[in-house]
Coordinates of C-alpha atoms in Angstrom, one line a residue:
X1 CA 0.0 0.0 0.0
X2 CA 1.1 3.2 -1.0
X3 CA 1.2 6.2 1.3
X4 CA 1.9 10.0 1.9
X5 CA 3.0 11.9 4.5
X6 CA 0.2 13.6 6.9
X7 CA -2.9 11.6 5.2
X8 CA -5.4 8.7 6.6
X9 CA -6.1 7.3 9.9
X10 CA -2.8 6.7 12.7
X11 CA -1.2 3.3 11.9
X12 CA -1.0 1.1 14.8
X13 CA 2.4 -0.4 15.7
X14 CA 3.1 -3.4 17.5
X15 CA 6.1 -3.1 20.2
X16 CA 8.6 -6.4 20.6
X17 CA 10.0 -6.5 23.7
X18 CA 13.3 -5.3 23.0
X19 CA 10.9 -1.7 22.5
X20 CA 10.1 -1.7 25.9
X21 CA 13.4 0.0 26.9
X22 CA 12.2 3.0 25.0
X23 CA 9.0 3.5 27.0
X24 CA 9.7 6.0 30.0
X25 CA 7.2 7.6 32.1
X26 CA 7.0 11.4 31.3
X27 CA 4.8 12.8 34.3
X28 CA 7.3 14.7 35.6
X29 CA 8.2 16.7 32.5
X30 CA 11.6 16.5 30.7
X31 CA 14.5 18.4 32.4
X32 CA 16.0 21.2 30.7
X33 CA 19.6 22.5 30.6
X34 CA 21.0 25.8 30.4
X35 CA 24.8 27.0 29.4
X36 CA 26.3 23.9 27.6
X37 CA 28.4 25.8 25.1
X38 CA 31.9 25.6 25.4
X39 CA 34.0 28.4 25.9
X40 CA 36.9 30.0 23.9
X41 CA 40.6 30.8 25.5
X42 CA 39.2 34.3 26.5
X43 CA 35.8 32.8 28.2
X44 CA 33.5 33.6 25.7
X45 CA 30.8 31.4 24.7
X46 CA 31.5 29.7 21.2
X47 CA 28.1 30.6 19.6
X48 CA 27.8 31.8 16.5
X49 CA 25.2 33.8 17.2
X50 CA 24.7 37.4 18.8
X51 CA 24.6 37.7 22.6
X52 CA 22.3 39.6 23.8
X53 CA 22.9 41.3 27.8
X54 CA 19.4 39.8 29.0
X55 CA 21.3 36.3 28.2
X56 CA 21.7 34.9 31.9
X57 CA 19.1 37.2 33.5
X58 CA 15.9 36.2 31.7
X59 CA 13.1 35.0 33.6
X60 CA 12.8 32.0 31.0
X61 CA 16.0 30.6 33.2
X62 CA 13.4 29.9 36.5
X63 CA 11.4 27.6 34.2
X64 CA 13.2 24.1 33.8
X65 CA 10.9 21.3 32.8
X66 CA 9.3 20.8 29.9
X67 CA 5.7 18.8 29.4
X68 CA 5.2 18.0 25.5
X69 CA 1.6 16.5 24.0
X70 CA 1.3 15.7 20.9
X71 CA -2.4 15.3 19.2
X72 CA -3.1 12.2 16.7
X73 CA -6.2 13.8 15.9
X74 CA -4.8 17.0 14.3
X75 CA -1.0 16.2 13.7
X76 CA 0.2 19.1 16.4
X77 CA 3.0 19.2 19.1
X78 CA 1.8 21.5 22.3
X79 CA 4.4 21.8 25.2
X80 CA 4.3 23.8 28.6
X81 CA 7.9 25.1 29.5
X82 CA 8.1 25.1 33.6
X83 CA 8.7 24.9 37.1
X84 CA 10.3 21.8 38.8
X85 CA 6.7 21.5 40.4
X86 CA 4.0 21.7 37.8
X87 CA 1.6 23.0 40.0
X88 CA 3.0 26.2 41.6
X89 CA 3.5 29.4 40.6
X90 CA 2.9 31.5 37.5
X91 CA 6.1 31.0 35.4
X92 CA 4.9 29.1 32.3
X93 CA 5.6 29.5 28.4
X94 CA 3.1 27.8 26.4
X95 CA 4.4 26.2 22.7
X96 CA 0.7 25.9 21.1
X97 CA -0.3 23.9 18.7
X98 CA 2.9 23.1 16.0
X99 CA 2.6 20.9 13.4
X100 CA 4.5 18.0 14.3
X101 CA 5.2 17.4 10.3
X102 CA 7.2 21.1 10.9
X103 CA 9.7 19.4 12.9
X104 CA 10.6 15.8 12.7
X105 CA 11.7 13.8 9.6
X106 CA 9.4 13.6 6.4
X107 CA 9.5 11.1 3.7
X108 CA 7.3 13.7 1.2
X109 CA 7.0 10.9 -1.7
X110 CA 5.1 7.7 -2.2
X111 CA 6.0 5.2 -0.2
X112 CA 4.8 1.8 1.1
X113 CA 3.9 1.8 4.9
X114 CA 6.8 -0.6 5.4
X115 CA 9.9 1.0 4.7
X116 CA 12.8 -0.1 2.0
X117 CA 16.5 1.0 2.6
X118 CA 15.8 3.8 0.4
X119 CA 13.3 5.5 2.4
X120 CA 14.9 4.4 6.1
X121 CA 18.0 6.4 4.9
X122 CA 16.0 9.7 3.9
X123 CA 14.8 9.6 7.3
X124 CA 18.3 9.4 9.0
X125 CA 19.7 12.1 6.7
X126 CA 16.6 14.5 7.8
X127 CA 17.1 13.3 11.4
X128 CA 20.8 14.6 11.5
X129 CA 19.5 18.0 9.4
X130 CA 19.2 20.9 11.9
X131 CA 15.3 22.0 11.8
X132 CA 13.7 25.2 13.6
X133 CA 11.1 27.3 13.7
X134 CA 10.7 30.5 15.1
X135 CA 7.3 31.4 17.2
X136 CA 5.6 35.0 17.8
X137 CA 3.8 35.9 20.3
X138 CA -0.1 35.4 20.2
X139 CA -3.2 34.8 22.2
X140 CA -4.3 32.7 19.8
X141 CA -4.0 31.8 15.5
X142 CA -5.8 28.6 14.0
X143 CA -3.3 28.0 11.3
X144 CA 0.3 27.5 13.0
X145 CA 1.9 27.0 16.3
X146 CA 2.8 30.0 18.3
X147 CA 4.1 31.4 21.8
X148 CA 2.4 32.7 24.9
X149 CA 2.8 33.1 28.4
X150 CA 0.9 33.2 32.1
X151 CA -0.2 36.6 33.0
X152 CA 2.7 39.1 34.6
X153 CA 5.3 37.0 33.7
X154 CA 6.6 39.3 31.2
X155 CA 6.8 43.0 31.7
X156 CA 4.2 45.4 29.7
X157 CA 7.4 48.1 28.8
X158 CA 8.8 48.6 25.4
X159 CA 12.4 48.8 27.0
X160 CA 14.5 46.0 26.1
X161 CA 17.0 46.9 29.0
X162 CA 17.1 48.9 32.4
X163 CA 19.0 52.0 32.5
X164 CA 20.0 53.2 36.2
X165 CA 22.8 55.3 37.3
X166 CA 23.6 56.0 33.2
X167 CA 24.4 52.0 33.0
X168 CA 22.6 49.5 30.9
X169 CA 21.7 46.6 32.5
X170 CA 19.5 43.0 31.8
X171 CA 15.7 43.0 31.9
X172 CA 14.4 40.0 33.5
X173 CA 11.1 40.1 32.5
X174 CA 11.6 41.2 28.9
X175 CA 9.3 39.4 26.2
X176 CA 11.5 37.9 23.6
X177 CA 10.4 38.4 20.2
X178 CA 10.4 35.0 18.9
X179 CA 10.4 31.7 20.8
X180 CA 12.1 29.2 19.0
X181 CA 12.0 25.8 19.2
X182 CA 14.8 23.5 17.1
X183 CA 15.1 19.5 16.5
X184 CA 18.8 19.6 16.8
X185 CA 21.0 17.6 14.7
X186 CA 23.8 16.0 16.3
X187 CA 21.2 12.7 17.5
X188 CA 17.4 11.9 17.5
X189 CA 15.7 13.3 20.5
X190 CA 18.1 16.4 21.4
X191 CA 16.2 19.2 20.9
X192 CA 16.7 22.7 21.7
X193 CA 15.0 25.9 23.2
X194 CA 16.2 29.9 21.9
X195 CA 14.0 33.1 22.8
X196 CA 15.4 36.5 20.9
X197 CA 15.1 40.1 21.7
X198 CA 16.0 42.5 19.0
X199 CA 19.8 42.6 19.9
X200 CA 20.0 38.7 20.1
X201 CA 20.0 35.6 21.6
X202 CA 18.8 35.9 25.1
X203 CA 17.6 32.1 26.4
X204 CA 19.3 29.1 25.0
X205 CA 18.2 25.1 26.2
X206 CA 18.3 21.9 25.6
X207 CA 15.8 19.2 26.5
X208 CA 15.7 15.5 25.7
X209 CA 12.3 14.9 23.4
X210 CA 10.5 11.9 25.0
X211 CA 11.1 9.0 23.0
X212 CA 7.8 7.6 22.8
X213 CA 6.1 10.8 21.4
X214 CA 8.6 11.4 18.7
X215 CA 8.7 8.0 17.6
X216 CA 5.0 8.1 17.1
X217 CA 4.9 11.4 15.7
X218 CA 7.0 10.1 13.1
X219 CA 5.0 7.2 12.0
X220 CA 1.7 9.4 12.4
X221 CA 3.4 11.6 10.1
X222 CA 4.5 9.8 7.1
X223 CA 2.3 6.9 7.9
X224 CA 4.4 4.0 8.4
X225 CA 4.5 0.7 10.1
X226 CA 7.7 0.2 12.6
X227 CA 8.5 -0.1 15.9
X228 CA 9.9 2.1 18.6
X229 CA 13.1 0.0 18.1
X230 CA 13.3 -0.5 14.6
X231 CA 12.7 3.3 14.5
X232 CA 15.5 3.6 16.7
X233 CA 17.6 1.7 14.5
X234 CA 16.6 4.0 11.3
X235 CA 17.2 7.0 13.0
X236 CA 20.5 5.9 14.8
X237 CA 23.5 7.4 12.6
X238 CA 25.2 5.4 9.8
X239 CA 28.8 6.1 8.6
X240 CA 28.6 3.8 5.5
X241 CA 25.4 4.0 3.1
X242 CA 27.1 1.8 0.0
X243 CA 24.8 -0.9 0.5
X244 CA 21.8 2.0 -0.2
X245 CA 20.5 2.1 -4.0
X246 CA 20.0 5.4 -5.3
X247 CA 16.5 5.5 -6.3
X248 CA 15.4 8.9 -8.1
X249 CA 12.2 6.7 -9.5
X250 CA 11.0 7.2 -6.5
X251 CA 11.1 11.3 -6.7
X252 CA 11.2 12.0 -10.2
X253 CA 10.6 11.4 -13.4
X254 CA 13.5 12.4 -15.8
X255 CA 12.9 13.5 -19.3
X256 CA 15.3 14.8 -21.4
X257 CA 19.1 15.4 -20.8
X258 CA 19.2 19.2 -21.8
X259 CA 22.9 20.1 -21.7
X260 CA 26.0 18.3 -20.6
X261 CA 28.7 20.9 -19.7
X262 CA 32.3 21.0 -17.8
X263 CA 32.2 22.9 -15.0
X264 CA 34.6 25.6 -14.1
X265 CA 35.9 26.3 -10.7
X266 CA 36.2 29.7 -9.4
X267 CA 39.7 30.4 -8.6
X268 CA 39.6 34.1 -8.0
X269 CA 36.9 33.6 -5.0
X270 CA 37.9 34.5 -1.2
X271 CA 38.8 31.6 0.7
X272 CA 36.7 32.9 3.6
X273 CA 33.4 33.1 1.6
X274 CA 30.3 32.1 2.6
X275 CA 26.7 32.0 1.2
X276 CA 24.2 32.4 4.0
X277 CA 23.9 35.1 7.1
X278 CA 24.5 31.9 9.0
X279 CA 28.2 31.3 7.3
X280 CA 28.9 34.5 7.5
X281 CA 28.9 34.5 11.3
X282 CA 30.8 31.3 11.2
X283 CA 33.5 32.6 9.1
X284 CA 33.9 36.0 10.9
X285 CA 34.1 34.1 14.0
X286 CA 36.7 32.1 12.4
X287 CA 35.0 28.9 13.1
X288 CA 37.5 27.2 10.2
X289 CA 40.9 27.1 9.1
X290 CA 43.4 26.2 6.1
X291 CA 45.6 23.1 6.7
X292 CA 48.8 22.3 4.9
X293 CA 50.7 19.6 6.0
X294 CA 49.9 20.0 9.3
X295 CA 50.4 23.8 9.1
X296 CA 47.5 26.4 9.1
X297 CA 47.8 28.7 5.9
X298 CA 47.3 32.6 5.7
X299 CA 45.7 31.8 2.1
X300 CA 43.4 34.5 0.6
X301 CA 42.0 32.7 -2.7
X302 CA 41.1 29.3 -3.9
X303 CA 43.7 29.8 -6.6
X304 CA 46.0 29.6 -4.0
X305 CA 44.7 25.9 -2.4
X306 CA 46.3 23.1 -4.0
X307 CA 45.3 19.3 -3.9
X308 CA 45.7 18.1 -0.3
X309 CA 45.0 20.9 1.8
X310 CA 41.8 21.4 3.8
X311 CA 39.5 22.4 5.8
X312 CA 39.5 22.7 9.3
X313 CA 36.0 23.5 10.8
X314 CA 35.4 23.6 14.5
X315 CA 33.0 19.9 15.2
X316 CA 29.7 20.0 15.9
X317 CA 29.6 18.0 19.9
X318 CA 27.0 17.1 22.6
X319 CA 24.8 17.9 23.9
X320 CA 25.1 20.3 20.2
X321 CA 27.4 22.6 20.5
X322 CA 30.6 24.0 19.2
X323 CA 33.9 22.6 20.3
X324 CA 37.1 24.9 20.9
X325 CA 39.1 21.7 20.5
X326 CA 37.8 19.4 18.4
X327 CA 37.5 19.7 14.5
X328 CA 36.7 18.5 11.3
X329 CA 38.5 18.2 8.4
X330 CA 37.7 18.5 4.7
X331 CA 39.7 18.0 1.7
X332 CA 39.6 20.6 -0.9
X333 CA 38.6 19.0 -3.9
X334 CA 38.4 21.0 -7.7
X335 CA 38.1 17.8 -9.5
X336 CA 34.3 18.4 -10.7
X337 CA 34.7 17.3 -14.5
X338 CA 30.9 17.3 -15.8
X339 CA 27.6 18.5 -15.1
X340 CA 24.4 16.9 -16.7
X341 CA 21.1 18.9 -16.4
X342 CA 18.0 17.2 -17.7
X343 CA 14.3 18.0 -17.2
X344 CA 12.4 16.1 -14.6
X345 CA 8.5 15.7 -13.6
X346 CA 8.6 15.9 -9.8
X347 CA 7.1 12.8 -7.8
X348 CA 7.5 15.1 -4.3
X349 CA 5.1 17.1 -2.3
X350 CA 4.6 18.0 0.9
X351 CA 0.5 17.9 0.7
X352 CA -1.3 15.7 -1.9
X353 CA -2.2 18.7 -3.3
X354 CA 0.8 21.6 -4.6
X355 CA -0.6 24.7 -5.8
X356 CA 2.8 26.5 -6.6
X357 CA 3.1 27.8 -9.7
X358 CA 5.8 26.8 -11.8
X359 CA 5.6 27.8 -15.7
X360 CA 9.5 27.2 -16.6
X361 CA 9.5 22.9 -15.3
X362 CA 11.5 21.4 -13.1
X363 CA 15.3 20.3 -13.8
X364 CA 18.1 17.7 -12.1
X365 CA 21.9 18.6 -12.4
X366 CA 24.0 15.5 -12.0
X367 CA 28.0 17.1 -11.3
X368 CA 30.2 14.4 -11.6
X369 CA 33.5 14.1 -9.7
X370 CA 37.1 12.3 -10.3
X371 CA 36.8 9.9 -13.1
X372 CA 32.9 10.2 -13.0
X373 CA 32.2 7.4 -10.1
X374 CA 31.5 10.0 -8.0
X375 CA 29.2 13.0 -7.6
X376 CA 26.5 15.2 -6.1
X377 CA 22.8 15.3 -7.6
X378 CA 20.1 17.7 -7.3
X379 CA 17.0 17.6 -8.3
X380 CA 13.3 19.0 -8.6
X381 CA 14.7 22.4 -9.1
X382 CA 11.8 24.7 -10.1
X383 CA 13.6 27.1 -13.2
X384 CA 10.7 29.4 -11.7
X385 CA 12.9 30.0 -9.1
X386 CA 16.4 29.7 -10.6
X387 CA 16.8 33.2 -11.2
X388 CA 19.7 36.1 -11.1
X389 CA 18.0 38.0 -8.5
X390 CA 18.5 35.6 -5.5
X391 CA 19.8 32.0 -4.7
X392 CA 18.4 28.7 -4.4
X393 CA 19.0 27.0 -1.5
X394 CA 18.6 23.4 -0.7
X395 CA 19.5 23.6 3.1
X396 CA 20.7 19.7 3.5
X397 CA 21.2 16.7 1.5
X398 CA 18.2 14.5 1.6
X399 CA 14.5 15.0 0.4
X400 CA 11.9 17.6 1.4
X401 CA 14.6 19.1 3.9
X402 CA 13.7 22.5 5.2
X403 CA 16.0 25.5 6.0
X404 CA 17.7 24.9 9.6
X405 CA 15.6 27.9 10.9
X406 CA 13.0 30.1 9.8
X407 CA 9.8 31.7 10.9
X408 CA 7.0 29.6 12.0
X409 CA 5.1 32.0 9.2
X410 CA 7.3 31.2 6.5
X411 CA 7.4 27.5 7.3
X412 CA 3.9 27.5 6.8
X413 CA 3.9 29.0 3.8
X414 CA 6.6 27.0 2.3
X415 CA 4.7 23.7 3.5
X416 CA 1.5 24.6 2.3
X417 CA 2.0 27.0 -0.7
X418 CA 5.6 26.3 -1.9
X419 CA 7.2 24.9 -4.5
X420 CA 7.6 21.1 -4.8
X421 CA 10.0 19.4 -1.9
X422 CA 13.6 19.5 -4.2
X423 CA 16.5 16.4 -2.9
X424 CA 20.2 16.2 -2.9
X425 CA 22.2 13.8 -2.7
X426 CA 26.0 12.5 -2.7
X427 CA 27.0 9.6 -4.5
X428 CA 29.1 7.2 -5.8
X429 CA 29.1 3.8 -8.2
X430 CA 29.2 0.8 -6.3
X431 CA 29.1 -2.7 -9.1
X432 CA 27.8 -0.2 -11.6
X433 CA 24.8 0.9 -9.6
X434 CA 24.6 4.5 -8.0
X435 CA 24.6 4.4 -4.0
X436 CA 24.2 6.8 -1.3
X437 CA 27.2 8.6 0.4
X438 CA 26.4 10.1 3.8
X439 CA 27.4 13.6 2.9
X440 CA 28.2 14.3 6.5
X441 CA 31.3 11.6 6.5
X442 CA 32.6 14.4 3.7
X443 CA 32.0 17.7 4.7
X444 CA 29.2 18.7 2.3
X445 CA 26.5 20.3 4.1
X446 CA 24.6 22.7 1.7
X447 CA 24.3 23.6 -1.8
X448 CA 23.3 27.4 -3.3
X449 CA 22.5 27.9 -7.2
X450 CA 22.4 31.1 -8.8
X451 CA 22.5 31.8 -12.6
X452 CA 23.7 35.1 -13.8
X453 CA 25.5 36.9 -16.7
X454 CA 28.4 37.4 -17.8
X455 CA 29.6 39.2 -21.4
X456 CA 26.1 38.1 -22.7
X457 CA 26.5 34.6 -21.0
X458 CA 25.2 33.2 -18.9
X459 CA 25.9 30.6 -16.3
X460 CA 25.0 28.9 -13.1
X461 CA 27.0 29.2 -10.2
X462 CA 27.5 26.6 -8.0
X463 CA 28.3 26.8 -4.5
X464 CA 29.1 23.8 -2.1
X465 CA 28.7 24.7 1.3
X466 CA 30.9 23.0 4.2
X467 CA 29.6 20.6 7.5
X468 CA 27.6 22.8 9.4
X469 CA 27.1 25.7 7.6
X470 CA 30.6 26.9 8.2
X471 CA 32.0 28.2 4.6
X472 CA 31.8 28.0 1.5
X473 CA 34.4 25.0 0.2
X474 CA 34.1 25.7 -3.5
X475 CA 32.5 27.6 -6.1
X476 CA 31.4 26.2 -10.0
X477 CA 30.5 27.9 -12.7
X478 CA 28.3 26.2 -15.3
X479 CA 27.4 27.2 -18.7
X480 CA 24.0 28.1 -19.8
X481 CA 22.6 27.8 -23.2
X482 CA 19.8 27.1 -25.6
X483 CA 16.4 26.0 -24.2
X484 CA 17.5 26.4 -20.4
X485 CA 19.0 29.7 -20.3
X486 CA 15.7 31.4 -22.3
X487 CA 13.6 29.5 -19.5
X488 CA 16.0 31.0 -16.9
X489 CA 15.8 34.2 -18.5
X490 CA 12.1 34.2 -18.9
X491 CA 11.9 33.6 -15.5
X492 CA 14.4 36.2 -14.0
X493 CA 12.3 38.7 -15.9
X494 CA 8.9 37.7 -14.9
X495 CA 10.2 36.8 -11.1
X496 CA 8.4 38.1 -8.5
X497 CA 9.3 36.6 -4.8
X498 CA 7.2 34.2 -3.5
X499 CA 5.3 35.2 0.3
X500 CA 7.7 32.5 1.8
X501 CA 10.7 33.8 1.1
X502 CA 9.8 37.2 1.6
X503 CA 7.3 37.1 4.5
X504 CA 8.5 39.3 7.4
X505 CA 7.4 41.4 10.4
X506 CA 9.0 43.8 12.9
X507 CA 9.3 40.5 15.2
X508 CA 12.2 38.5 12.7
X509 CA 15.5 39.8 13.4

């Protein structure tokens, strides 16, 4: 039987014994824990983003419990953040009504209640792909999950911070502007709490999920038979996906190859660059460095990086957070020898119904690496979209995979209203058959696409975006003719941004 995600009645599961381990009792709310960044040499917290001065003073720090429900009925997640005693006091943040499919992994294609190695591998990539939202303050709102509070536990004033004796100092009671909640990515069931005034980050958590609801969410969700411990064992993280067979059926169906081109690496590009608000923090921070035979490099352009250097990007640790000690490392790599770009018919959606509008067709690039056994693909690109005026991101490797944070607003609109869910994927020929790669064993992380011109040329650029959004580790240029570039054209003429990516209110910083 075939199913899609967020349709028919909850599937019933049958627990083995072994699934009993996973079954915890849950009265007393889940625990939550404050401060677990590391520090660097001068004490500072490694985060890459802005502090704000309420940080360590909120009133959000009093509250440390968290109670989560989550509704079979209508697919939503509800929490109350709170006191060690549920029934005292007045200090409580209510997390209303989120859809759960927001939040947890999706398998947003066809797919038979029991799952194939195919589909148990989309999940795991999803799992270990940072997802947040970010929630406003409301009373109440029938289409997405939002943010409220107890009466008087927040203060009524506009100030952001106390000023006595000409000093600035924290508001306690300050209402952040956004509440944000965040399935993190380092290992299913760590997820994470952030509040944000307009300066910054002023409340950062992390909680452990309860096992039992997320695993149920998950099949409720994409409507799948499995246990709590065979879910456990899909979700658990796998170095080696060799033995996975690519299967694009699945997502697409390709038509017509519509150029094959060499790609062209950019030489003259910063070595620091970045393609995302969220590098660009990284890299200013200097979250990564150049390695040379052991040796860190004062390098200022790619032209200058030769085969064997790499990378060096601070690691990603628990309970997820930034290491001062521990890295990553990442071969450079300019060995990208074709690109293939054919039009597909997308088999993806996030509803049964799409209403995005997409005049110029869908497309797949296939860039092959080495002697052509290796490669990245992407695919169910809408040219709609592809245009000079801003990039195209596809936020992790996978299928369906949403940006690692953005407002509960724009979610919404992206889920219900957006284009068709897009995949990426690493790969490699294994007995002449292409298999998965796990993308994070290599350092790839995100990929941006922007076409533009150049001396009445035009081209799409490329850019392949390091292990946790750190920098950019290289940049291609592809050449754009014939049927595709007047579609591209077409559609950098006509484009007009769509409400999700432009959505915005005086609450998004």
């Amino acid at each position: 039987m075939t199913h899609w995600i967020r349709y028919g009645l909850p599937i019933g599961t049958l627990f083995t014994a072994l699934a009993l381990m996973f079954v915890i009792d849950f009265h007393e709310g889940e625990k939550i824990k404050f401060d677990q960044e590391h520090l660097d040499v001068n004490g500072n917290v490694i985060n890459p983003s802005t502090q704000s001065l309420n940080r360590y003073y909120s009133v959000l720090r009093d509250m440390k419990r968290v109670d989560v429900e989550f509704s079979e009925q209508t697919k939503r997640i509800s929490m109350i953040i709170r006191s060690e005693n549920a029934d005292s006091g007045d200090k409580k943040i209510y997390l209303n009504h989120i859809d759960a499919g927001f939040l947890i992994p999706l398998l947003p294609y066809a797919h038979d209640s029991e799952l194939d190695n195919f589909d148990k591998a989309n999940l795991m990539l999803a799992e270990y792909a940072r997802n947040g939202i970010q929630l406003s303050y409301q009373q109440s709102n029938r289409l997405f999950g939002y943010f409220n509070s107890k009466d008087g536990l927040f203060s009524n004033a506009v100030e952001e911070y106390h000023y006595r004796n000409g000093l600035i100092q924290p508001k306690p009671d300050l209402q952040p502007t956004r509440f944000s909640v965040t399935n993190n990515c380092l290992k299913p069931g760590l997820w994470e709490f952030n509040a944000t005034d307009s300066v910054g980050e002023m409340y950062h958590s992390w909680f452990d999920f309860p096992k039992d609801i997320y695993y149920r969410m998950i099949r409720s969700i994409n409507e799948i038979e499995i246990s709590d411990f065979a879910l456990y064992l899909t979700l658990r993280y796998q170095k080696d996906l060799s033995n996975v067979e690519l299967q694009l059926e699945k997502l697409r169906t390709r038509q017509d190859t519509i150029l094959t081109v060499k790609p062209t690496v950019v030489l003259n590009k910063p070595i620091a660059g970045y393609s995302s608000q969220d590098s660009r923090r990284k890299v200013q921070k200097e979250y990564f460095k150049i390695i040379r035979d052991e040796q860190q490099l004062e390098k200022k352009y790619v032209s200058e990086l030769k085969k064997g250097d790499v990378f060096q990007v601070k690691r990603f640790v628990a309970p997820g957070v930034y290491s001062e000690t521990q890295s990553e490392e990442i071969p450079f790599s300019s060995d990208w020898n074709l690109a293939a770009i054919s039009s597909v018919v997308p088999k993806t959606s996030y509803t049964r119904k799409n209403n995005f509008k997409n005049k110029n067709g869908y497309i797949e690039i296939f860039i092959y690496k080495g002697a052509g056994d290796r490669g990245i693909v992407l695919g169910n690109i809408p040219v709609d979209l592809l245009v000079a005026q801003e990039d195209y991101e596809i936020s992790a490797f996978g299928v369906g995979i949403f940006p690692p944070m953005e407002s509960i607003e724009r979610r919404y609109l992206r889920y219900h209203q957006g284009p068709i869910p897009h995949y990426a994927y690493e790969v490699q020929k294994k007995e002449g058959k292409w298999t998965l790669v796990n993308n994070h064993e290599t350092g790839y992380e995100q990929v941006f696409l922007r076409p533009f011109e150049r001396d009445g040329e035009w081209y799409l650029r490329v850019n392949i975006v390091s292990y946790e959004r750190i920098v950019d580790l290289v940049e291609l240029e592809l050449p754009i003719e014939g049927i595709l570039q007047n579609k591209i054209v077409n559609a950098t003429d006509a484009y007009v941004p769509p409400l999700f990516r432009v959505y915005e209110d005086i609450n998004i910083l």
